[in-house]
Amino acid sequence: MAVPPPPPGKLAGTARVGEKGQIVIPKDIRDMFGIRPGDTLLLLADVGKGIAVLPKEMAVGLVEAVLGESPAATFDNRGEVDGPV
């Protein structure tokens, strides 16, 4: 029995954690979000809800939607916050 394809805009994948705590994001998911080598990602964690991974551009949009203005913090190339959060 063939597994039906996921609905448009939806994907699921798995990632194994390596010795250094690194994961590889599946290619189809990287392609879906336009994630490229060197991109900065924001990780949000909640002990009860899990971990969310967002491309930096989506994180900025989320902050703008929640606060109604552009965020004061910017991200440097290492993914660290530069400025108030």
XYZ file of N, CA and C in Angstrom:
255
model
N 0.849 -1.185 0.000
C 0.000 0.000 0.000
C 0.893 1.247 0.000
N 0.689 2.115 -0.943
C 1.493 3.326 -1.083
C 1.077 4.370 -0.051
N 2.069 5.077 0.459
C 1.806 6.156 1.413
C 1.441 7.402 0.618
N 0.338 8.051 0.958
C -0.052 9.255 0.203
C 0.958 10.384 0.450
N 1.151 11.233 -0.545
C 2.074 12.355 -0.352
C 1.504 13.338 0.669
N 2.377 14.109 1.332
C 1.878 15.088 2.302
C 1.143 16.217 1.586
N 0.284 16.917 2.311
C -0.401 18.069 1.705
C 0.621 19.117 1.252
N 0.270 19.946 0.283
C 1.191 20.988 -0.180
C 1.659 21.863 0.987
N 2.965 22.150 1.002
C 3.524 23.002 2.040
C 3.786 22.307 3.358
N 3.604 20.993 3.404
C 3.829 20.223 4.630
C 4.849 19.125 4.362
N 5.802 18.949 5.262
C 6.775 17.870 5.169
C 7.118 17.400 6.569
N 7.604 16.206 6.669
C 8.123 15.678 7.929
C 9.429 14.982 7.613
N 10.351 15.017 8.541
C 11.632 14.358 8.349
C 12.261 14.066 9.688
N 13.332 13.317 9.671
C 14.050 13.020 10.902
C 15.490 13.474 10.743
N 16.138 13.699 11.877
C 17.554 14.070 11.885
C 18.210 13.382 13.065
N 19.343 12.761 12.829
C 20.094 12.104 13.895
C 21.093 13.097 14.467
N 21.214 13.115 15.793
C 22.155 14.008 16.461
C 23.529 13.354 16.466
N 24.532 14.083 15.956
C 25.898 13.575 15.899
C 26.638 13.782 17.210
N 27.877 13.339 17.237
C 28.725 13.401 18.433
C 28.852 14.814 18.996
N 28.858 15.821 18.136
C 29.025 17.211 18.565
C 27.688 17.926 18.745
N 26.587 17.181 18.743
C 25.272 17.786 18.898
C 24.719 18.382 17.614
N 25.360 18.107 16.501
C 24.926 18.659 15.220
C 23.856 17.777 14.588
N 22.967 18.411 13.843
C 21.969 17.678 13.068
C 22.046 18.135 11.614
N 21.559 17.298 10.715
C 21.444 17.664 9.311
C 19.958 17.813 9.010
N 19.585 18.976 8.518
C 18.190 19.212 8.137
C 17.975 18.527 6.791
N 16.936 17.685 6.681
C 16.700 16.981 5.410
C 16.621 17.948 4.229
N 17.166 17.521 3.088
C 17.254 18.368 1.904
C 15.901 18.919 1.465
N 14.868 18.087 1.461
C 13.569 18.587 0.993
C 13.045 19.696 1.898
N 13.358 19.633 3.185
C 12.931 20.691 4.105
C 13.803 21.938 3.906
N 15.122 21.762 3.707
C 15.990 22.914 3.407
C 15.507 23.612 2.138
N 15.179 22.825 1.127
C 14.699 23.401 -0.134
C 13.384 24.154 0.069
N 12.483 23.581 0.853
C 11.178 24.208 1.089
C 11.329 25.603 1.690
N 12.314 25.759 2.582
C 12.493 27.028 3.279
C 13.653 27.853 2.733
N 14.298 27.366 1.680
C 15.400 28.117 1.092
C 16.595 28.242 2.021
N 16.823 27.235 2.870
C 17.946 27.259 3.807
C 19.201 26.833 3.062
N 20.235 27.661 3.145
C 21.490 27.426 2.440
C 22.651 27.364 3.437
N 23.782 26.764 3.051
C 24.953 26.749 3.935
C 25.313 28.169 4.373
N 25.595 28.330 5.643
C 25.960 29.633 6.198
C 24.779 30.443 6.702
N 23.547 30.019 6.417
C 22.371 30.737 6.919
C 22.314 30.660 8.440
N 21.710 31.674 9.047
C 21.506 31.696 10.478
C 20.086 31.228 10.778
N 19.963 30.309 11.732
C 18.664 29.803 12.155
C 18.454 30.169 13.621
N 17.218 30.407 13.999
C 16.856 30.684 15.383
C 16.226 29.424 15.956
N 16.704 28.979 17.107
C 16.124 27.826 17.792
C 15.378 28.326 19.016
N 14.122 27.943 19.128
C 13.296 28.272 20.283
C 13.032 26.976 21.026
N 13.180 26.990 22.343
C 13.005 25.762 23.111
C 12.055 25.988 24.277
N 11.214 25.003 24.512
C 10.295 24.974 25.643
C 10.309 23.546 26.160
N 10.643 23.375 27.438
C 10.802 22.030 27.987
C 9.529 21.193 27.822
N 8.374 21.805 27.791
C 7.124 21.069 27.649
C 6.642 20.909 26.221
N 7.099 21.792 25.316
C 6.587 21.785 23.946
C 7.611 21.365 22.911
N 8.901 21.411 23.243
C 9.924 20.967 22.300
C 10.723 22.107 21.720
N 11.317 21.845 20.560
C 12.225 22.784 19.902
C 11.641 23.187 18.551
N 11.691 24.480 18.253
C 11.297 24.991 16.942
C 12.525 25.609 16.297
N 12.693 25.397 15.005
C 13.815 25.948 14.255
C 13.237 26.868 13.185
N 13.685 28.125 13.187
C 13.177 29.104 12.236
C 14.320 29.750 11.474
N 14.172 29.921 10.148
C 15.143 30.752 9.441
C 15.084 32.170 10.011
N 16.228 32.865 10.029
C 16.298 34.198 10.627
C 15.203 35.125 10.083
N 14.964 35.077 8.786
C 13.964 35.973 8.188
C 12.569 35.706 8.742
N 12.242 34.438 8.996
C 10.937 34.114 9.577
C 10.866 34.593 11.017
N 11.982 34.509 11.744
C 12.014 34.956 13.130
C 11.776 36.455 13.200
N 12.390 37.218 12.305
C 12.193 38.666 12.274
C 10.725 38.966 11.989
N 10.129 38.244 11.032
C 8.710 38.432 10.726
C 7.821 38.099 11.899
N 8.176 37.052 12.639
C 7.401 36.669 13.822
C 7.461 37.754 14.884
N 8.654 38.267 15.139
C 8.801 39.342 16.130
C 8.020 40.570 15.693
N 8.099 40.908 14.429
C 7.353 42.058 13.926
C 5.850 41.856 14.080
N 5.374 40.631 13.823
C 3.941 40.343 13.957
C 3.494 40.424 15.409
N 4.312 39.926 16.315
C 3.945 39.916 17.735
C 4.051 41.308 18.336
N 5.154 42.020 18.056
C 5.390 43.327 18.664
C 4.804 44.481 17.865
N 4.482 44.227 16.609
C 3.935 45.287 15.774
C 4.993 46.262 15.284
N 6.260 45.906 15.455
C 7.342 46.768 15.000
C 8.565 45.922 14.686
N 9.543 46.562 14.071
C 10.774 45.860 13.735
C 11.554 45.541 15.005
N 12.156 44.332 15.104
C 12.885 43.981 16.322
C 14.137 44.822 16.503
N 14.478 45.117 17.761
C 15.674 45.887 18.059
C 16.925 45.030 17.927
N 16.796 43.718 18.126
C 17.963 42.831 18.073
C 18.256 42.433 16.639
N 19.526 42.293 16.337
C 19.951 41.745 15.054
C 20.816 40.538 15.330
N 20.973 39.682 14.352
C 21.747 38.471 14.511
C 23.060 38.612 13.759
N 24.151 38.239 14.411
C 25.427 38.270 13.712
C 25.618 36.951 12.963
N 26.734 36.804 12.283
C 26.957 35.617 11.456
C 27.129 34.332 12.252
N 27.334 34.411 13.552
C 27.446 33.201 14.369
C 26.092 32.812 14.947
N 25.057 33.593 14.656
C 23.736 33.269 15.178
C 23.501 33.801 16.564
N 24.391 34.657 17.062
C 24.221 35.209 18.393
C 23.487 36.535 18.296
N 22.758 36.852 19.339
C 21.996 38.085 19.360
C 22.923 39.254 19.652
N 22.771 40.329 18.893
C 23.530 41.545 19.101
C 22.537 42.655 19.382
N 22.395 43.042 20.627
C 21.451 44.078 21.006
C 20.401 43.520 21.942
N 19.489 44.359 22.412
C 18.465 43.918 23.372
C 17.471 42.962 22.743
N 16.987 42.053 23.528
C 15.984 41.100 23.054
C 14.670 41.382 23.726
